[in-house]
Short mmCIF file of C-alpha atoms and ligand atoms in Angstrom, two decimals:
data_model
loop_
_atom_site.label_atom_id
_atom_site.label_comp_id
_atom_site.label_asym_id
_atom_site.label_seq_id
_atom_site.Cartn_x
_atom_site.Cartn_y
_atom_site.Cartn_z
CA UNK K 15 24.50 -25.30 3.46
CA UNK K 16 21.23 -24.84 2.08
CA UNK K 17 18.02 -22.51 3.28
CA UNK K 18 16.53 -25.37 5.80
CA UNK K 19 20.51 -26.49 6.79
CA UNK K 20 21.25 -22.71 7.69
CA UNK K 21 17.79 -22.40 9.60
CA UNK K 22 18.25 -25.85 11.62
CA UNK K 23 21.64 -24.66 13.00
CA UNK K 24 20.17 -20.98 13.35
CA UNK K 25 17.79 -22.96 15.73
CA UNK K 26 20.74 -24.36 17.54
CA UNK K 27 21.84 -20.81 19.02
CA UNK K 28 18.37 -18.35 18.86
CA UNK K 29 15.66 -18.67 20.09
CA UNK K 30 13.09 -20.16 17.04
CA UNK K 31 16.42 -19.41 14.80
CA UNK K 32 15.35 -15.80 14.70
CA UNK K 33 16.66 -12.58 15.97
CA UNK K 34 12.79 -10.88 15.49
CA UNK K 35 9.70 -13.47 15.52
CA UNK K 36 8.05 -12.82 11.91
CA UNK K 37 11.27 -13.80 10.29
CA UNK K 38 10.65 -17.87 11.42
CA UNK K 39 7.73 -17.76 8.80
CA UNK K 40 5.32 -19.19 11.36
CA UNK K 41 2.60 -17.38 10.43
CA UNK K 42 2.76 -19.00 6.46
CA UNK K 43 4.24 -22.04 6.85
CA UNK K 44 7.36 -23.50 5.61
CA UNK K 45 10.79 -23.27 6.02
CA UNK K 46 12.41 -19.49 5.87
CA UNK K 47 14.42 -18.28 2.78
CA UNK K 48 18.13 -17.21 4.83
CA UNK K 49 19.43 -14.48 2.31
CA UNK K 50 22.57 -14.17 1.26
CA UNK K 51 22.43 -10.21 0.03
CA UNK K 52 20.64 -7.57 -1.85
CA UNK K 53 21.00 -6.13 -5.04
CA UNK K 54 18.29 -3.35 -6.75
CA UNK K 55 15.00 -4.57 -6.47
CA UNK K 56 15.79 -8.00 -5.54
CA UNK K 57 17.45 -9.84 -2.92
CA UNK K 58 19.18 -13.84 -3.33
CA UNK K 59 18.94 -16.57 -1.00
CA UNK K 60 21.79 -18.87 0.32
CA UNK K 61 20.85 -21.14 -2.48
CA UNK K 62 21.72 -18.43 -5.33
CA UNK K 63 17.67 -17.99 -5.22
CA UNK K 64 16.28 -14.76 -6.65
CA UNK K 65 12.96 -13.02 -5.45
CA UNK K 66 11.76 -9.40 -6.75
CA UNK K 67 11.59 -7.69 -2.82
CA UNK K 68 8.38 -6.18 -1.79
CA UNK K 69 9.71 -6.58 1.77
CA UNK K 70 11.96 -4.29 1.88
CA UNK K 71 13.59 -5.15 5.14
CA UNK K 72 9.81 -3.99 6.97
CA UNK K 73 10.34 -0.28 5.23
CA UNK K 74 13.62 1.16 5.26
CA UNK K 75 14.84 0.62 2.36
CA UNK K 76 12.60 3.00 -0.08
CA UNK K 77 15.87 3.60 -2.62
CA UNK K 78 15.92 -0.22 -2.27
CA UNK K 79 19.06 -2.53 -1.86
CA UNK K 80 22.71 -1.06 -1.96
CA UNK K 81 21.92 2.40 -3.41
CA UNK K 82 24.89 3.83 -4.52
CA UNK K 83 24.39 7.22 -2.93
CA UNK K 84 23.73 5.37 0.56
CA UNK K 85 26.06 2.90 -0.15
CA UNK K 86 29.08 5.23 -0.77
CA UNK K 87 28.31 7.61 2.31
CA UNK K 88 28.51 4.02 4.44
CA UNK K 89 31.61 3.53 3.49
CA UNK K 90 33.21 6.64 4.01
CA UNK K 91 31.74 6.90 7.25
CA UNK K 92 33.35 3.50 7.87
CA UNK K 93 36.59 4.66 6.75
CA UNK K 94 36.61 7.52 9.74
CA UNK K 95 35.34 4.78 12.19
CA UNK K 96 32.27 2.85 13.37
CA UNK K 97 31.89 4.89 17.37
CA UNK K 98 32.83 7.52 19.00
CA UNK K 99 30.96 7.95 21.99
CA UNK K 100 30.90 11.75 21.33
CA UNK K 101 29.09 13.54 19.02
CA UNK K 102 29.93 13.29 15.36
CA UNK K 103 28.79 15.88 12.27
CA UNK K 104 26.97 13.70 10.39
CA UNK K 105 24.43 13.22 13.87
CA UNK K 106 23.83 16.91 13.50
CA UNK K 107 23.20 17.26 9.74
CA UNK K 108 20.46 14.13 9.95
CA UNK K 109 18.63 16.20 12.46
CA UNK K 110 18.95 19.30 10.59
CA UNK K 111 16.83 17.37 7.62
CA UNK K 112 14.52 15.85 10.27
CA UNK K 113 13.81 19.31 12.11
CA UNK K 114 13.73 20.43 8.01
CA UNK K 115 11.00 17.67 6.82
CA UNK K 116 9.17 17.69 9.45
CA UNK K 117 7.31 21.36 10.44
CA UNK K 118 5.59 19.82 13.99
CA UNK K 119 9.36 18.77 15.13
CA UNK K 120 11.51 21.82 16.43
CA UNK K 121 14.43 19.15 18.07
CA UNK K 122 14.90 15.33 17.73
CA UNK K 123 16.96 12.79 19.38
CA UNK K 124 17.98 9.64 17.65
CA UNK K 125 17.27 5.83 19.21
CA UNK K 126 18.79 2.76 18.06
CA UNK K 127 15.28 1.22 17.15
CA UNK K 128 11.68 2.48 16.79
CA UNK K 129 10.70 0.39 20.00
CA UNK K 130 12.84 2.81 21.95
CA UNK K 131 11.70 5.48 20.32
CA UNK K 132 8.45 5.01 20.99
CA UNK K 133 9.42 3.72 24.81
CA UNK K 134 11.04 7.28 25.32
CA UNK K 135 8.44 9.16 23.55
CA UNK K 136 5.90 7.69 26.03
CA UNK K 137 8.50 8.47 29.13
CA UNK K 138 8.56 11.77 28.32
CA UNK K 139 4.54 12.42 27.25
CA UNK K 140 4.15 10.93 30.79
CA UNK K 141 7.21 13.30 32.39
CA UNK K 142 5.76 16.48 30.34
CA UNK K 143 2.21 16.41 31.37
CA UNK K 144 2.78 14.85 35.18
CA UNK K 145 -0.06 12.21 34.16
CA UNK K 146 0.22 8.47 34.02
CA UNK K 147 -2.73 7.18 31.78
CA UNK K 148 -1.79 6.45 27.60
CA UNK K 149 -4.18 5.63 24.70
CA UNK K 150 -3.25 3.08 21.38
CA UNK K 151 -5.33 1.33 19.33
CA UNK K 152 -5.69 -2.18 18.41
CA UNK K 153 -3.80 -3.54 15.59
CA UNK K 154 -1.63 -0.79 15.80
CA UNK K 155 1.94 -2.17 16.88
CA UNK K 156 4.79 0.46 18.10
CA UNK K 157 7.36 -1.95 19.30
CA UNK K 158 7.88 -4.67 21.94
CA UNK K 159 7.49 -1.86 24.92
CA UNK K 160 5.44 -3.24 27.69
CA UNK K 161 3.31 -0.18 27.50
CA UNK K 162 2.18 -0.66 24.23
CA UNK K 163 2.38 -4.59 23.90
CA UNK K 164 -0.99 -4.92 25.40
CA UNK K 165 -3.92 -6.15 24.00
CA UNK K 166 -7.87 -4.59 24.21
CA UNK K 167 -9.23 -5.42 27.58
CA UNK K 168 -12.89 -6.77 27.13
CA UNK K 169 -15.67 -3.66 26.48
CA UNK K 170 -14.25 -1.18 24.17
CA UNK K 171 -12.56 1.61 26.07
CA UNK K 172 -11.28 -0.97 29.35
CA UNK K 173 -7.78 -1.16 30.39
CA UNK K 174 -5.68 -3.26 28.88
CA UNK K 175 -4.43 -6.30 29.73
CA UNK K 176 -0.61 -7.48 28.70
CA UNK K 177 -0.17 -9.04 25.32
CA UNK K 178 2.26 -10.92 26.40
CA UNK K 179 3.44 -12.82 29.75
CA UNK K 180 6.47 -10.98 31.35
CA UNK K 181 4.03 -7.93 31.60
CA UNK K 182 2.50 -6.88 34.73
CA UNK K 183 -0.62 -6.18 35.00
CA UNK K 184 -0.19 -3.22 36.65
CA UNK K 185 2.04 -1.40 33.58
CA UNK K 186 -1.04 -2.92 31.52
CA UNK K 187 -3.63 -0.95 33.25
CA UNK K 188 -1.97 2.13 31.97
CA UNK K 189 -3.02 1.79 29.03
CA UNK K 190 -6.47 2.23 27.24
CA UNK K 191 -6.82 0.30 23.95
CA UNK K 192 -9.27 1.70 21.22
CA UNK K 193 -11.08 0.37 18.02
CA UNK K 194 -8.94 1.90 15.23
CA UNK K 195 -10.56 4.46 13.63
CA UNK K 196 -13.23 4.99 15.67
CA UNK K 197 -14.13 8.59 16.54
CA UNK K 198 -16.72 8.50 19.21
CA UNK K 199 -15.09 5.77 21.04
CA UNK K 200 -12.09 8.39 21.20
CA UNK K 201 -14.56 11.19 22.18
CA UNK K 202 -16.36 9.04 24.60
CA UNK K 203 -12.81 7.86 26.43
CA UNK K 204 -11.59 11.48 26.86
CA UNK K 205 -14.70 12.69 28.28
CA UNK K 206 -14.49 10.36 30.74
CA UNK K 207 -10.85 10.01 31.74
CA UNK K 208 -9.12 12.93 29.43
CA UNK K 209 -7.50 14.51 32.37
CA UNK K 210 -5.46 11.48 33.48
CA UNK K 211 -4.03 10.76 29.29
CA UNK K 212 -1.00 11.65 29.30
CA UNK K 213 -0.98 10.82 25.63
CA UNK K 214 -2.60 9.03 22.43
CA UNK K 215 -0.24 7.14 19.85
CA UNK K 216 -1.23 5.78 16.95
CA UNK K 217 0.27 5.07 13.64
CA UNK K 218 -1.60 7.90 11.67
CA UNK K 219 -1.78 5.09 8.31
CA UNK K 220 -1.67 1.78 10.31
CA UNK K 221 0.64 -1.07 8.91
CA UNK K 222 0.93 -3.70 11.44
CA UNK K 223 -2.74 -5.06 10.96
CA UNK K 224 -1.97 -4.88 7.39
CA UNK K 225 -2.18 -1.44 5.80
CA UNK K 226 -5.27 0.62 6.92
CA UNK K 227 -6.04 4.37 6.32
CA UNK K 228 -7.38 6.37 8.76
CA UNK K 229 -10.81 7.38 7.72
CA UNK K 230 -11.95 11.08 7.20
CA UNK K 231 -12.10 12.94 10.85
CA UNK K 232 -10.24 9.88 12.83
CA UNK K 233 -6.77 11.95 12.62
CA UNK K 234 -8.82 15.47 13.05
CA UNK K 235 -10.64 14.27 15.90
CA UNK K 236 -7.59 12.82 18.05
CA UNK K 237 -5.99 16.33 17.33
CA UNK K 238 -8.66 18.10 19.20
CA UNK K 239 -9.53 15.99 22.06
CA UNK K 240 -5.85 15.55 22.99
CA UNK K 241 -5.75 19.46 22.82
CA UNK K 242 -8.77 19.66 24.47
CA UNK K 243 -7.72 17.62 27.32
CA UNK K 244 -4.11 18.76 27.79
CA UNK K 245 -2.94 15.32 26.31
CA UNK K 246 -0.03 14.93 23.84
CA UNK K 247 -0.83 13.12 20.60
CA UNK K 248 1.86 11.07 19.38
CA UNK K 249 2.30 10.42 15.58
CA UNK K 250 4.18 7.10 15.38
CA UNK K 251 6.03 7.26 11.83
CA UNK K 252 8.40 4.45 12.16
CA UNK K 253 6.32 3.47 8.90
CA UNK K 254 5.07 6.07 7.19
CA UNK K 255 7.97 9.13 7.64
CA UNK K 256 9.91 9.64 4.93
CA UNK K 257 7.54 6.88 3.33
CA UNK K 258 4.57 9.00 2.58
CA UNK K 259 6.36 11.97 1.96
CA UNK K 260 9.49 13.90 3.32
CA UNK K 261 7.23 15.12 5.83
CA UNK K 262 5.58 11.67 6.60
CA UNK K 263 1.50 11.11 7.02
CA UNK K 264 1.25 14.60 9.27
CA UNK K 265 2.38 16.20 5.47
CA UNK K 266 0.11 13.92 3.48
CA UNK K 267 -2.97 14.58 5.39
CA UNK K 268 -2.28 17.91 7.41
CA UNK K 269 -2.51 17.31 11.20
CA UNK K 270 0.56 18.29 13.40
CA UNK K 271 1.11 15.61 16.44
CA UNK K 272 3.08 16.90 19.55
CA UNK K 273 5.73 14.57 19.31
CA UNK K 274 6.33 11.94 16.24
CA UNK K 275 8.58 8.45 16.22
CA UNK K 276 10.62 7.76 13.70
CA UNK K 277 12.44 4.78 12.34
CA UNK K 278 12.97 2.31 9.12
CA UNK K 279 13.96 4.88 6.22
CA UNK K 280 15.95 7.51 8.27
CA UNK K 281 18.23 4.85 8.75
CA UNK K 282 18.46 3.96 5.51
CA UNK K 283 18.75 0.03 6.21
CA UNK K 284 20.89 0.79 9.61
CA UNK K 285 20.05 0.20 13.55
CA UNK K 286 17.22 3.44 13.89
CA UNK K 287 14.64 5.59 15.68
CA UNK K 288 14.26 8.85 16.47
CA UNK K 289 11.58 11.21 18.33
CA UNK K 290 11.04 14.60 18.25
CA UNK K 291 8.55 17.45 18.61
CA UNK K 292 8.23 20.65 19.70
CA UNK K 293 11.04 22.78 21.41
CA UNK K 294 8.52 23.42 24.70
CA UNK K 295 8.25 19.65 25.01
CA UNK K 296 11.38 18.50 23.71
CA UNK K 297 13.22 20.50 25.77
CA UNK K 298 12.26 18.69 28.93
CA UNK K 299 14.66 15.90 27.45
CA UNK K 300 17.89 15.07 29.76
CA UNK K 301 20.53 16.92 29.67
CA UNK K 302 18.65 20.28 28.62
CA UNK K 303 15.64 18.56 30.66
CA UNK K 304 14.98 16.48 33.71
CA UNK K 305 13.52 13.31 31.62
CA UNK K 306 16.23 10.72 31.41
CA UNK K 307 17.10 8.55 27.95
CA UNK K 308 20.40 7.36 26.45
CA UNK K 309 21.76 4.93 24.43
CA UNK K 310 25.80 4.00 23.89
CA UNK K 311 25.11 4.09 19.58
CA UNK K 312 22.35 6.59 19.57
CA UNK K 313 23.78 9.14 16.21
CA UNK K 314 25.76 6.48 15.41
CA UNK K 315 28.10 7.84 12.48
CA UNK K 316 28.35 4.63 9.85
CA UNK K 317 23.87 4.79 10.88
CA UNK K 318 23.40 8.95 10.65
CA UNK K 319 25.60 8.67 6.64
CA UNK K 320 23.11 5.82 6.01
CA UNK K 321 20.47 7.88 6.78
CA UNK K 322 21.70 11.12 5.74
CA UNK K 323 22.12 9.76 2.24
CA UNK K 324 18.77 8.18 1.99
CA UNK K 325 17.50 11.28 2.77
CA UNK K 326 19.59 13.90 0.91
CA UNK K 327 18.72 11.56 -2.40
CA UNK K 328 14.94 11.28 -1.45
CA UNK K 329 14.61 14.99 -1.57
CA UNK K 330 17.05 15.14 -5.06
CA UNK K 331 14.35 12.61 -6.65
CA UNK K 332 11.10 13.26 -5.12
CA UNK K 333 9.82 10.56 -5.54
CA UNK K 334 6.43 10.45 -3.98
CA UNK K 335 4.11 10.97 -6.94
CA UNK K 336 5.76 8.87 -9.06
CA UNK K 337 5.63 6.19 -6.14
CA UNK K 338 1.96 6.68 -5.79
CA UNK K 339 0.91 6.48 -9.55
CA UNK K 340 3.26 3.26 -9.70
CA UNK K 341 1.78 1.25 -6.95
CA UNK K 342 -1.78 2.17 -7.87
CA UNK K 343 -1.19 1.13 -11.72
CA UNK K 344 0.71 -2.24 -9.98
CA UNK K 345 -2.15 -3.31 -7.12
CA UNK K 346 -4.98 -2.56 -9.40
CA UNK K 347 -3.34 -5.31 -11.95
CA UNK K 348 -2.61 -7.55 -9.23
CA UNK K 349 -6.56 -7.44 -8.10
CA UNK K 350 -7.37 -8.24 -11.60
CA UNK K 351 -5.15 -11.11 -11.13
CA UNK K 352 -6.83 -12.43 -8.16
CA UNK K 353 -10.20 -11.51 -9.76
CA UNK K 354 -9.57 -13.59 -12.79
CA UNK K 355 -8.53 -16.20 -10.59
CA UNK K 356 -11.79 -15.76 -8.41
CA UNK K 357 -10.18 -15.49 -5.28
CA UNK K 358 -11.86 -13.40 -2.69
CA UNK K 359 -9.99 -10.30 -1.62
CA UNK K 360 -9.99 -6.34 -0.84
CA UNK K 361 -6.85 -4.54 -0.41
CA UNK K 362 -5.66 -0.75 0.65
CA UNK K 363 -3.16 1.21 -0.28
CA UNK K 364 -1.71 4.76 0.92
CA UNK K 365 1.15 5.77 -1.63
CA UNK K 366 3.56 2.82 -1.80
CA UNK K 367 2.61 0.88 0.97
CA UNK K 368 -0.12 -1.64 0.64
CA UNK K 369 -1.65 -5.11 1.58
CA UNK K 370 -3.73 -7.47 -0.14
CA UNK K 371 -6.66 -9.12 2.62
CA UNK K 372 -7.21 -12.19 1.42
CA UNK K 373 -10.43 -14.24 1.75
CA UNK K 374 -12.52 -11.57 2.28
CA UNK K 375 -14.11 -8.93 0.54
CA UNK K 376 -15.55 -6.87 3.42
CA UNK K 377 -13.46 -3.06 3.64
CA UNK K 378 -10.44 -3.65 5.84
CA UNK K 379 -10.89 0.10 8.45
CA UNK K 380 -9.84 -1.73 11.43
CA UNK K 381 -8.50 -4.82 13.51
CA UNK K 382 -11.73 -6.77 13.74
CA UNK K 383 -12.52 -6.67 9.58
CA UNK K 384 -8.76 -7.17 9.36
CA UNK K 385 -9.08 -10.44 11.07
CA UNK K 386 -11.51 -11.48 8.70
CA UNK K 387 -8.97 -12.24 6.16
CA UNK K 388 -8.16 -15.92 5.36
CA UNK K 389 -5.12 -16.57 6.89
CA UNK K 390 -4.14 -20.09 6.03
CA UNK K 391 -5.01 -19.15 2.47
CA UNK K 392 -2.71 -15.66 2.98
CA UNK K 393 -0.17 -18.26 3.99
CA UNK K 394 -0.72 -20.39 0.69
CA UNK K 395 -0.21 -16.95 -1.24
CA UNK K 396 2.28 -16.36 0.14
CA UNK K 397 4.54 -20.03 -0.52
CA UNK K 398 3.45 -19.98 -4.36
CA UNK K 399 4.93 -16.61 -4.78
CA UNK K 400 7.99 -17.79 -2.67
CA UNK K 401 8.45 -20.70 -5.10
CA UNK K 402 7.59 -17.95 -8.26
CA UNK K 403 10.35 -15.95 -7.41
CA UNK K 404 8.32 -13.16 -5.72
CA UNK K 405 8.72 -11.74 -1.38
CA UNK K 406 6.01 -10.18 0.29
CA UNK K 407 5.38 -9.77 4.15
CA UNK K 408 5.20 -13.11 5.97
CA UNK K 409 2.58 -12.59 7.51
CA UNK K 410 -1.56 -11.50 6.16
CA UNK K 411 -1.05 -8.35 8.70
CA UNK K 412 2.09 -6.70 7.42
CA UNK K 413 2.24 -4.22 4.36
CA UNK K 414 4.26 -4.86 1.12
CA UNK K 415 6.39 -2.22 -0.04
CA UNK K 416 7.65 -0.54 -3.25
CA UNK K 417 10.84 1.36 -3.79
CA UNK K 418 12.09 3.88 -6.32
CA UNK K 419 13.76 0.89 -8.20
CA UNK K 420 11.03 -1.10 -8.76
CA UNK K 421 10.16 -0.16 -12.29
CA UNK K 422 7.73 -0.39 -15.24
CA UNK K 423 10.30 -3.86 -16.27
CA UNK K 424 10.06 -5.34 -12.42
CA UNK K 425 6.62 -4.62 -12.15
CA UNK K 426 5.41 -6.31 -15.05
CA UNK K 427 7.46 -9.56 -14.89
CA UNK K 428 6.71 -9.09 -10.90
CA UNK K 429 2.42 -9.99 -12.47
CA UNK K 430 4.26 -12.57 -14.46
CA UNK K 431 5.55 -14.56 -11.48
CA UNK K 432 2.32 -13.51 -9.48
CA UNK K 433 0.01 -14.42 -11.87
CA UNK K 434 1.65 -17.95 -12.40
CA UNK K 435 1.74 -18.20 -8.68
CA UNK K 436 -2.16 -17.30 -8.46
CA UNK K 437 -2.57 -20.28 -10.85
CA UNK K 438 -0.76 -22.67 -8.87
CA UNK K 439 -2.30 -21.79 -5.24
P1 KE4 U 11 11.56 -1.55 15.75
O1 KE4 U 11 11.79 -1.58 17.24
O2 KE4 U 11 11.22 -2.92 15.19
O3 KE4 U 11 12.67 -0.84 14.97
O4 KE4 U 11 10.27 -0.62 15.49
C1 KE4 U 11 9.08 -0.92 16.16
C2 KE4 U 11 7.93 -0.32 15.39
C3 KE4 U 11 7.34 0.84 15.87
N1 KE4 U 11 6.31 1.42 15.21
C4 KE4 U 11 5.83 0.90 14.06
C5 KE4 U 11 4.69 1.58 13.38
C6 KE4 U 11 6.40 -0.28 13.51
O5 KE4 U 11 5.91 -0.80 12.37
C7 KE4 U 11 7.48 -0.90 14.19
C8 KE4 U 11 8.13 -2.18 13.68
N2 KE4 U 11 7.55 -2.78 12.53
C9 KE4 U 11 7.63 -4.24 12.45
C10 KE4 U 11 6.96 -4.73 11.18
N3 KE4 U 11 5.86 -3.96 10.75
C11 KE4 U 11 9.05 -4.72 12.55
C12 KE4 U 11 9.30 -6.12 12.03
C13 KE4 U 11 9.77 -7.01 13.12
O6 KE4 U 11 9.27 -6.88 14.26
O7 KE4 U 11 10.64 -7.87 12.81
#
């Protein structure tokens, strides 16, 4: 069966054909690609189709597709068995290089996904400081947990209201929702209700409007009023750890949160998440601690050798300069592209992830000039690259992604296929 076959009798047993909603290609149009597997920098439909990935499965896979050194630890892992139920070594030497990379965590505990990481980081920010009250920021997404899946409630520092149905109100009113990188609104909220936040979480580089960086002070000035207040400021790094660096964002620009999620690259391409922090706060974790979480595959062997490899060969190569200079040589081209073209855009880019706004030429530094991108043209983009060969995001708000195996050779017949694609739009 072909790509539309597979997808109509997808259809037929999940719900919109999908096991995660971005994957239906609703927000671009057309009929989704089902792949068949992934090689290097590419991956190949059903129909033997072949697309240079800047994907990358949403993040994880920074060594890209079937890395030897990942792919051989899976294996041998599956050779010993896929679950225990009891603690296994490679669960312990994962941690050791998460406790290693990342100086603000003292302990971690591994999740299955980065939703539940961020639903038991919040459990236990809540547990640790006796208050009820947390803070996010629009645009920023940390999962599908009903305390974060809320949307801004009308003024600017209101309770939210769900952002979805199946979310009651009440669980929505826990939650205040910010402007993105906006300091005094921050300032303002804690002066006001800072003794009831129990904590702040925010993606310290947002990706899920699209990438946007936090601007100068934004990062400095959450660390102090959380401190200020007695409020625990949560680094959510499902994105960004071992993406920006070993040490994640809190390494590339220097602030320490009290706890940090984790997700996407630790596992390497398997089921992940993981949260951790400081011993004092950590430690309040069931069984040393009173706070309750658990989880039947949490350390998950065949998932701990995926992600002990990825990162055991991330620190080998070091990779992060090299990454950097790479994607800035390879989104300055493709803005040339679209300049020649004279299509209006503006783009960002922190290391190797990045998104391209399309439609707009106003700075993207938070939801509402994020919005101002051209979606339906985003979603034109998008199909003429399809048809050139070439995977980004699905969706305007997502960020593209390069690994260590995209090179100089990929890159440059990657503008090929863009460029022709640019031409055809
Ligand atoms: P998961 O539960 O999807 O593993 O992680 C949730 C999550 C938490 N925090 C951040 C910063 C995230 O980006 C995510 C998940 N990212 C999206 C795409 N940006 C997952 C893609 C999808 O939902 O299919």
């Amino acid at each position: 069966m072909n790509n539309q076959q597979l997808f109509e009798e997808a259809k037929k047993y999940l719900p919109g054909g999908v096991n995660s909603p971005v994957r239906a290609f609703k927000a671009v149009g057309g009929s989704p690609i089902i792949v068949e597997r992934g090689q290097g920098a590419y991956i190949y439909d059903v129909e033997g189709n072949r697309y240079i990935d800047f994907l990358l499965s949403w993040g994880p896979l920074i060594l890209g597709h079937r890395h030897p050194n990942v792919e051989s630890s899976v294996k041998q892992a599956v050779e010993k068995g896929l679950s225990f139920g009891l603690t296994n070594p490679y669960e312990i030497e994962l941690a050791k290089e998460v406790v290693g990379s990342f100086p603000s965590v003292d302990k971690v505990r591994f999740v299955n996904s980065g939703t539940e990481a961020v639903m038991s980081a919040i459990r236990l920010a809540r547990g640790y400081t006796g208050r009820k009250y947390i803070v996010k920021f629009e645009g920023c997404y940390h999962g599908h947990y009903d305390s974060v899946l809320v949307s801004a409630g009308s003024g600017v520092a209101t309770l939210a209201i769900p952002g979805t149905p199946g979310i009651p109100e009440e669980v929505a009113k826990l939650t205040f929702v910010l402007p993105y990188n906006d300091s005094e609104a921050v300032k303002k909220l804690f002066e006001e209700k800072g003794s009831q936040i129990a904590a702040v979480i925010v993606e310290p580089v947002a990706g899920n409007m699209g990438v946007v960086p936090p601007k100068e002070e934004f990062l400095k000035t959450l660390r102090e009023e959380s401190e200020k207040y007695g409020a625990l400021l949560i680094f959510d790094e499902v994105i960004t750890g071992l993406r920006l660096a070993l040490g994640g964002a809190q390494e590339y620009y220097g602030i320490e949160p009290d706890l940090t999620t984790l997700g996407k690259v630790i596992g390497g391409g398997m089921p992940v998440g993981a949260y951790g922090g400081k011993e004092e706060i950590m430690s309040k974790i069931a069984p040393e601690g009173e706070i309750y979480q658990a989880g039947t595959l949490s350390g998950n062997p065949v998932t701990m050798a995926a992600g002990l490899a990825t990162v055991q060969t991330l620190k080998e190569l070091n990779p992060y300069e090299e990454l950097d200079k790479r994607t800035a040589q390879f989104t300055e081209k493709v803005s040339a592209l679209l300049k020649e073209k004279g299509i209006p855009h503006t783009y960002n880019r922190v290391g190797s992830m990045f998104t391209f706004f399309l439609g707009t030429q106003e700075k993207v530094t938070d939801y509402r000039s994020a919005l101002k991108s051209d979606t339906s043209l985003f979603g034109k983009f998008f199909n003429s690259l399809l048809k050139n060969g070439v995977l980004i995001p699905p969706s305007q708000f997502e960020a593209w992604f390069l690994s260590v195996v995209h090179n100089e050779e990929i890159l440059n017949e990657a503008l090929e296929r863009i460029e022709k694609a640019i031409k055809e739009i």
